[in-house]
Coordinates of C-alpha atoms in Angstrom, one line a residue:
X1 CA -16.2 -66.6 29.8
X2 CA -18.7 -65.1 31.5
X3 CA -21.5 -66.5 33.8
X4 CA -24.9 -65.5 35.0
X5 CA -26.6 -68.1 36.9
X6 CA -24.7 -70.6 39.4
X7 CA -25.7 -74.1 38.2
X8 CA -22.6 -76.6 38.5
X9 CA -22.1 -78.4 34.8
X10 CA -19.7 -81.6 35.0
X11 CA -19.6 -81.3 31.0
X12 CA -16.4 -80.4 29.3
X13 CA -16.5 -78.0 26.2
X14 CA -14.4 -78.9 23.2
X15 CA -13.7 -75.3 22.4
X16 CA -10.8 -75.0 18.5
X17 CA -10.7 -71.0 18.5
X18 CA -8.2 -69.2 17.1
X19 CA -5.6 -67.5 19.3
X20 CA -5.0 -63.8 18.6
X21 CA -2.3 -63.9 20.6
X22 CA -0.3 -67.4 19.6
X23 CA -1.5 -66.3 16.2
X24 CA -2.7 -70.1 15.3
X25 CA -5.3 -72.2 16.0
X26 CA -5.9 -74.1 19.6
X27 CA -8.2 -76.2 20.8
X28 CA -9.0 -76.1 24.8
X29 CA -10.7 -78.1 26.8
X30 CA -12.6 -76.5 29.1
X31 CA -13.8 -77.7 32.6
X32 CA -18.0 -76.6 32.7
X33 CA -17.9 -76.4 36.1
X34 CA -15.2 -73.7 36.3
X35 CA -13.7 -73.0 33.0
X36 CA -10.7 -73.8 33.8
X37 CA -8.5 -74.9 30.4
X38 CA -7.5 -78.6 31.6
X39 CA -5.7 -79.0 27.9
X40 CA -4.6 -77.5 24.7
X41 CA -4.0 -79.3 21.3
X42 CA -1.4 -77.8 19.2
X43 CA 0.2 -79.5 16.9
X44 CA 3.5 -78.7 14.6
X45 CA 1.2 -77.6 11.5
X46 CA 4.1 -76.8 9.5
X47 CA 5.4 -80.2 9.9
X48 CA 2.1 -81.7 9.2
X49 CA 2.4 -79.8 5.9
X50 CA 5.2 -80.5 5.0
X51 CA 4.3 -84.3 4.8
X52 CA 1.4 -83.6 1.9
X53 CA 2.2 -83.7 -1.7
X54 CA 1.2 -80.7 -3.5
X55 CA 2.0 -81.7 -6.4
X56 CA -1.4 -83.2 -6.2
X57 CA -4.1 -80.7 -8.0
X58 CA -6.1 -81.5 -4.5
X59 CA -4.0 -80.0 -2.1
X60 CA -1.3 -78.1 -4.3
X61 CA -2.8 -74.9 -2.5
X62 CA -2.7 -76.1 1.3
X63 CA 0.5 -75.0 2.4
X64 CA -0.1 -71.2 1.5
X65 CA -4.2 -71.6 2.6
X66 CA -3.5 -73.9 5.5
X67 CA -0.4 -72.4 6.6
X68 CA -0.3 -72.0 10.5
X69 CA -1.4 -68.2 10.4
X70 CA -4.3 -69.6 8.7
X71 CA -5.1 -72.6 9.6
X72 CA -7.8 -73.6 11.9
X73 CA -9.4 -76.8 13.8
X74 CA -12.3 -77.5 12.4
X75 CA -15.0 -79.2 14.4
X76 CA -12.5 -81.5 16.2
X77 CA -13.2 -85.2 17.8
X78 CA -11.7 -86.3 21.2
X79 CA -11.0 -89.8 20.7
X80 CA -11.7 -91.8 24.5
X81 CA -7.8 -92.4 24.9
X82 CA -7.5 -88.6 24.1
X83 CA -6.3 -88.4 20.6
X84 CA -7.7 -85.7 18.1
X85 CA -9.3 -85.8 14.9
X86 CA -9.6 -82.7 12.4
X87 CA -9.3 -81.3 9.5
X88 CA -8.8 -77.3 8.2
X89 CA -11.7 -76.8 6.1
X90 CA -11.3 -78.6 2.4
X91 CA -8.3 -79.5 3.2
X92 CA -6.3 -83.1 4.5
X93 CA -8.0 -84.8 7.4
X94 CA -5.5 -85.8 10.5
X95 CA -5.2 -87.3 14.2
X96 CA -3.1 -86.3 16.9
X97 CA -2.3 -88.1 20.1
X98 CA -2.8 -86.3 23.8
X99 CA 0.7 -84.3 23.4
X100 CA 0.0 -82.9 19.9
X101 CA 1.8 -85.5 17.5
X102 CA 1.2 -86.4 14.5
X103 CA -0.4 -90.2 14.4
X104 CA -2.2 -89.7 10.2
X105 CA -2.6 -87.8 7.7
X106 CA -5.4 -88.6 5.5
X107 CA -5.2 -86.9 2.2
X108 CA -6.9 -89.1 -0.2
X109 CA -10.1 -86.2 -0.2
X110 CA -10.8 -82.4 0.6
X111 CA -12.8 -82.8 3.8
X112 CA -14.6 -80.2 5.1
X113 CA -16.9 -79.3 7.8
X114 CA -18.5 -81.3 10.6
X115 CA -17.5 -84.5 12.2
X116 CA -19.6 -87.0 14.0
X117 CA -19.0 -90.3 15.5
X118 CA -20.6 -93.1 13.6
X119 CA -22.4 -96.3 16.0
X120 CA -19.6 -98.1 15.2
X121 CA -17.0 -95.7 16.0
X122 CA -16.1 -94.8 12.7
X123 CA -16.6 -91.0 11.3
X124 CA -18.9 -89.1 9.3
X125 CA -17.9 -86.1 7.4
X126 CA -18.4 -84.4 4.0
X127 CA -15.5 -84.7 1.2
X128 CA -15.0 -83.4 -2.1
X129 CA -14.4 -86.5 -4.3
X130 CA -12.3 -86.4 -7.3
X131 CA -11.9 -88.2 -9.0
X132 CA -15.5 -87.1 -9.8
X133 CA -18.1 -90.0 -8.5
X134 CA -19.5 -91.9 -11.9
X135 CA -23.0 -89.3 -13.0
X136 CA -20.6 -86.1 -12.1
X137 CA -17.7 -87.3 -14.0
X138 CA -19.6 -88.1 -17.5
X139 CA -20.8 -84.8 -17.4
X140 CA -17.8 -82.8 -16.2
X141 CA -13.9 -83.5 -16.8
X142 CA -12.7 -80.4 -15.7
X143 CA -11.3 -80.3 -11.7
X144 CA -13.0 -77.5 -9.7
X145 CA -16.7 -79.0 -9.6
X146 CA -17.3 -79.6 -5.7
X147 CA -18.7 -83.0 -5.8
X148 CA -19.7 -83.1 -1.9
X149 CA -19.7 -86.8 -0.6
X150 CA -20.7 -88.3 2.9
X151 CA -17.3 -89.9 3.3
X152 CA -17.1 -92.6 6.7
X153 CA -13.6 -92.5 7.6
X154 CA -12.7 -95.7 10.5
X155 CA -9.8 -94.1 13.3
X156 CA -7.0 -95.6 11.5
X157 CA -7.8 -93.0 8.6
X158 CA -8.6 -95.6 5.9
X159 CA -12.2 -94.4 4.0
X160 CA -14.3 -97.1 3.9
X161 CA -17.3 -95.8 2.3
X162 CA -17.8 -92.6 0.6
X163 CA -21.0 -91.7 -2.2
X164 CA -21.6 -88.3 -3.8
X165 CA -24.4 -86.2 -2.7
X166 CA -25.0 -85.1 -6.0
X167 CA -25.3 -89.0 -7.2
X168 CA -27.9 -89.3 -4.8
X169 CA -29.9 -86.9 -5.7
X170 CA -30.2 -87.8 -9.2
X171 CA -30.5 -91.5 -7.9
X172 CA -33.2 -90.8 -6.6
X173 CA -34.9 -88.6 -9.3
X174 CA -34.9 -85.3 -6.6
X175 CA -32.8 -83.2 -9.2
X176 CA -31.8 -83.7 -12.5
X177 CA -28.4 -83.1 -14.7
X178 CA -28.9 -79.3 -14.4
X179 CA -28.2 -79.7 -10.8
X180 CA -24.8 -79.6 -11.9
X181 CA -24.1 -76.9 -14.0
X182 CA -23.6 -74.8 -10.1
X183 CA -19.5 -75.5 -9.2
X184 CA -21.0 -75.8 -5.5
X185 CA -24.5 -76.8 -5.9
X186 CA -25.1 -78.8 -2.8
X187 CA -22.4 -77.5 0.1
X188 CA -23.1 -80.0 2.3
X189 CA -22.0 -78.9 6.0
X190 CA -23.2 -81.6 8.0
X191 CA -23.8 -84.9 8.3
X192 CA -25.0 -86.7 11.1
X193 CA -26.2 -90.4 11.7
X194 CA -29.2 -92.1 13.6
X195 CA -27.9 -94.5 16.0
X196 CA -31.5 -95.8 17.3
X197 CA -34.6 -97.0 15.5
X198 CA -37.5 -95.0 15.9
X199 CA -40.9 -94.8 13.9
X200 CA -39.9 -92.3 11.9
X201 CA -36.3 -93.5 10.4
X202 CA -33.8 -96.7 11.1
X203 CA -30.7 -96.9 12.7
X204 CA -27.9 -95.3 10.3
X205 CA -29.9 -93.4 8.9
X206 CA -28.5 -89.9 8.0
X207 CA -29.9 -86.8 7.9
X208 CA -27.5 -84.5 5.9
X209 CA -28.3 -80.7 6.0
X210 CA -27.6 -79.0 2.0
X211 CA -27.9 -75.3 2.6
X212 CA -27.7 -74.7 -1.3
X213 CA -30.8 -76.8 -1.7
X214 CA -32.7 -74.8 1.9
X215 CA -33.4 -79.2 2.3
X216 CA -32.4 -81.7 4.7
X217 CA -32.1 -85.2 3.4
X218 CA -33.4 -88.3 5.6
X219 CA -30.8 -90.2 3.6
X220 CA -30.8 -94.4 3.8
X221 CA -27.1 -95.9 3.1
X222 CA -27.8 -99.3 2.9
X223 CA -30.9 -98.9 -0.1
X224 CA -29.5 -95.9 -1.4
X225 CA -32.9 -94.5 -0.9
X226 CA -33.8 -90.8 0.0
X227 CA -36.7 -90.9 2.7
X228 CA -37.6 -87.5 3.1
X229 CA -36.9 -84.7 1.6
X230 CA -37.1 -81.8 4.1
X231 CA -37.7 -78.3 3.0
X232 CA -39.3 -75.7 5.1
X233 CA -38.8 -72.2 7.3
X234 CA -35.0 -72.0 6.8
X235 CA -32.1 -70.9 4.6
X236 CA -28.5 -71.8 3.9
X237 CA -28.7 -74.0 7.2
X238 CA -26.0 -74.9 8.9
X239 CA -26.1 -78.3 11.4
X240 CA -28.9 -80.7 12.2
X241 CA -28.9 -83.2 15.0
X242 CA -31.1 -85.6 16.1
X243 CA -33.0 -84.5 19.6
X244 CA -35.6 -87.3 20.1
X245 CA -37.0 -90.2 18.4
X246 CA -39.2 -88.2 16.6
X247 CA -37.0 -84.5 16.2
X248 CA -34.1 -82.8 14.7
X249 CA -33.0 -79.3 15.1
X250 CA -31.8 -77.0 12.4
X251 CA -29.6 -74.2 12.9
X252 CA -30.8 -71.4 10.8
X253 CA -28.8 -69.3 9.8
X254 CA -31.7 -66.9 8.1
X255 CA -29.2 -64.9 6.3
X256 CA -31.6 -64.6 3.3
X257 CA -35.3 -65.1 4.0
X258 CA -37.2 -61.9 4.1
X259 CA -37.2 -61.8 8.0
X260 CA -33.5 -62.2 8.9
X261 CA -32.3 -60.2 11.7
X262 CA -31.7 -63.2 13.9
X263 CA -30.6 -66.8 13.4
X264 CA -32.6 -69.8 14.7
X265 CA -32.9 -73.2 15.9
X266 CA -35.6 -74.4 14.3
X267 CA -37.7 -78.0 15.4
X268 CA -39.1 -80.1 12.9
X269 CA -41.5 -82.9 14.4
X270 CA -42.2 -85.6 12.2
X271 CA -45.2 -86.8 13.9
X272 CA -46.7 -83.5 13.0
X273 CA -44.8 -82.5 9.8
X274 CA -44.5 -79.2 11.6
X275 CA -41.8 -76.6 13.2
X276 CA -41.3 -74.3 15.6
X277 CA -37.9 -72.5 17.4
X278 CA -36.5 -73.6 20.6
X279 CA -35.4 -71.1 22.7
X280 CA -36.1 -68.1 20.0
X281 CA -36.8 -64.9 22.3
X282 CA -33.6 -65.6 24.1
X283 CA -31.8 -65.7 20.8
X284 CA -33.5 -62.0 19.8
X285 CA -32.6 -60.4 22.9
X286 CA -29.5 -61.9 22.8
X287 CA -29.1 -60.2 19.2
X288 CA -27.6 -63.7 17.7
X289 CA -26.8 -64.2 13.8
X290 CA -24.1 -65.7 12.2
X291 CA -24.7 -65.3 8.4
X292 CA -22.2 -68.4 7.5
X293 CA -21.3 -71.2 9.7
X294 CA -22.3 -71.3 13.5
X295 CA -23.8 -74.6 15.4
X296 CA -26.4 -75.7 18.2
X297 CA -26.4 -78.3 20.6
X298 CA -29.1 -79.2 22.8
X299 CA -28.7 -81.3 25.2
X300 CA -30.3 -83.9 27.3
X301 CA -31.5 -81.6 30.0
X302 CA -33.0 -79.5 27.7
X303 CA -29.9 -76.6 27.8
X304 CA -28.9 -75.5 24.5
X305 CA -25.4 -73.9 23.4
X306 CA -25.5 -72.4 20.5
X307 CA -21.9 -70.5 18.6
X308 CA -22.3 -67.6 16.3
X309 CA -19.2 -68.6 14.9
X310 CA -18.8 -65.3 12.4
X311 CA -18.2 -63.2 16.1
X312 CA -15.8 -65.4 17.5
X313 CA -19.3 -66.0 20.3
X314 CA -20.7 -69.1 22.2
X315 CA -24.0 -68.6 24.6
X316 CA -25.3 -71.4 26.6
X317 CA -28.5 -71.6 27.7
X318 CA -30.3 -74.1 30.6
X319 CA -33.9 -75.9 29.6
X320 CA -35.3 -72.8 30.2
X321 CA -33.8 -70.5 27.9
X322 CA -31.6 -67.7 30.6
X323 CA -28.8 -66.9 30.0
X324 CA -26.1 -69.1 31.9
X325 CA -22.8 -68.7 30.4
X326 CA -21.3 -66.3 27.7
X327 CA -17.8 -66.4 26.0
X328 CA -16.2 -64.6 23.6
X329 CA -12.8 -65.4 21.6
X330 CA -10.5 -61.9 22.2
X331 CA -6.8 -61.4 22.7
X332 CA -5.5 -59.9 24.9
X333 CA -6.0 -56.3 23.6
X334 CA -9.9 -57.3 23.3
X335 CA -9.6 -58.2 19.5
X336 CA -12.0 -61.2 18.5
X337 CA -11.2 -64.2 16.5
X338 CA -12.6 -66.8 15.4
X339 CA -14.5 -70.3 16.7
X340 CA -14.6 -73.0 14.6
X341 CA -17.2 -75.6 16.2
X342 CA -16.9 -76.6 19.5
X343 CA -18.8 -79.3 20.9
X344 CA -20.0 -80.6 24.3
X345 CA -18.6 -84.2 25.7
X346 CA -21.7 -84.9 28.9
X347 CA -20.8 -88.8 28.4
X348 CA -19.8 -89.1 32.1
X349 CA -17.7 -92.1 31.9
X350 CA -15.4 -90.8 28.8
X351 CA -15.1 -87.1 30.8
X352 CA -13.4 -89.3 33.8
X353 CA -11.3 -90.5 31.5
X354 CA -10.1 -88.1 29.6
X355 CA -9.5 -85.8 33.1
X356 CA -7.3 -88.3 34.6
X357 CA -5.3 -88.4 30.8
X358 CA -4.9 -84.6 31.1
X359 CA -4.0 -84.9 34.7
X360 CA -1.5 -87.5 33.6

């Protein structure tokens, strides 16, 4: 960590990273007042993998692809009891307690990319459906197609809802069956739920990031209806967030458009249906670019965290776009390793509770 301003922040950084000295992934909980590590999660990966049924075609390579040296904690969620829920991307979902002991595994599907808390305390997370959804299954019979699905899992690891995104698009007549001619036509990488009603969406609506299609889909699960299909000045985007009652932010990887030197944070305004960019000059000054993955998080005070996943770097800007601090994930020999989707905890009650748990 390198600090550039003296602003104090009573916030926690959830930092999933590959530790080059340990040769394995860990999750550090960082106090952003002083960058001290309050707690580290690192469970027994080999023991967990031994509980996975690799005779199942979906999990046949998991002990190779997600062995300890290759495993990653992807976008981990920290719950109020200090437990952690995560996966290693296209792998089983799991929960460990604050002492890094395994509590459960869900190996019904291959879970991937983001994880976000729903309004009722469950978790929205992308998965690959197999057996396939009805429409996909009637069109494709061989294993290997990426039938991306929006999946709701409760904190006990049980699937409460699952729906194919390809099926959603075909049923809503946005795409036809030709969509299924590509093995990975969607590449769902984020599911963001609306936690409140606004003029432009209803509580429990979902915003889905579909980078293969260069689109953000505003979907209402209660009636299986696509409300908005948003395209614009972004490409291979990664991460969508609701940031006000009329705006969403989109992490634009910007890796196939003409002007592709830098990644960008795009703001879409539902009032005027126009796009703008946040802190773009600051991002350019800091040579911010990640061709794949990455994310942004705009905090309540207007400050912003951006993660350059490909280069193991996080930059935090204050509300004026001034760089407050920067982190690069290096080992003791200054070799750089990846970060796998960090997040900031702002909830003061949760922070107090977690600090007490970690202290004890």
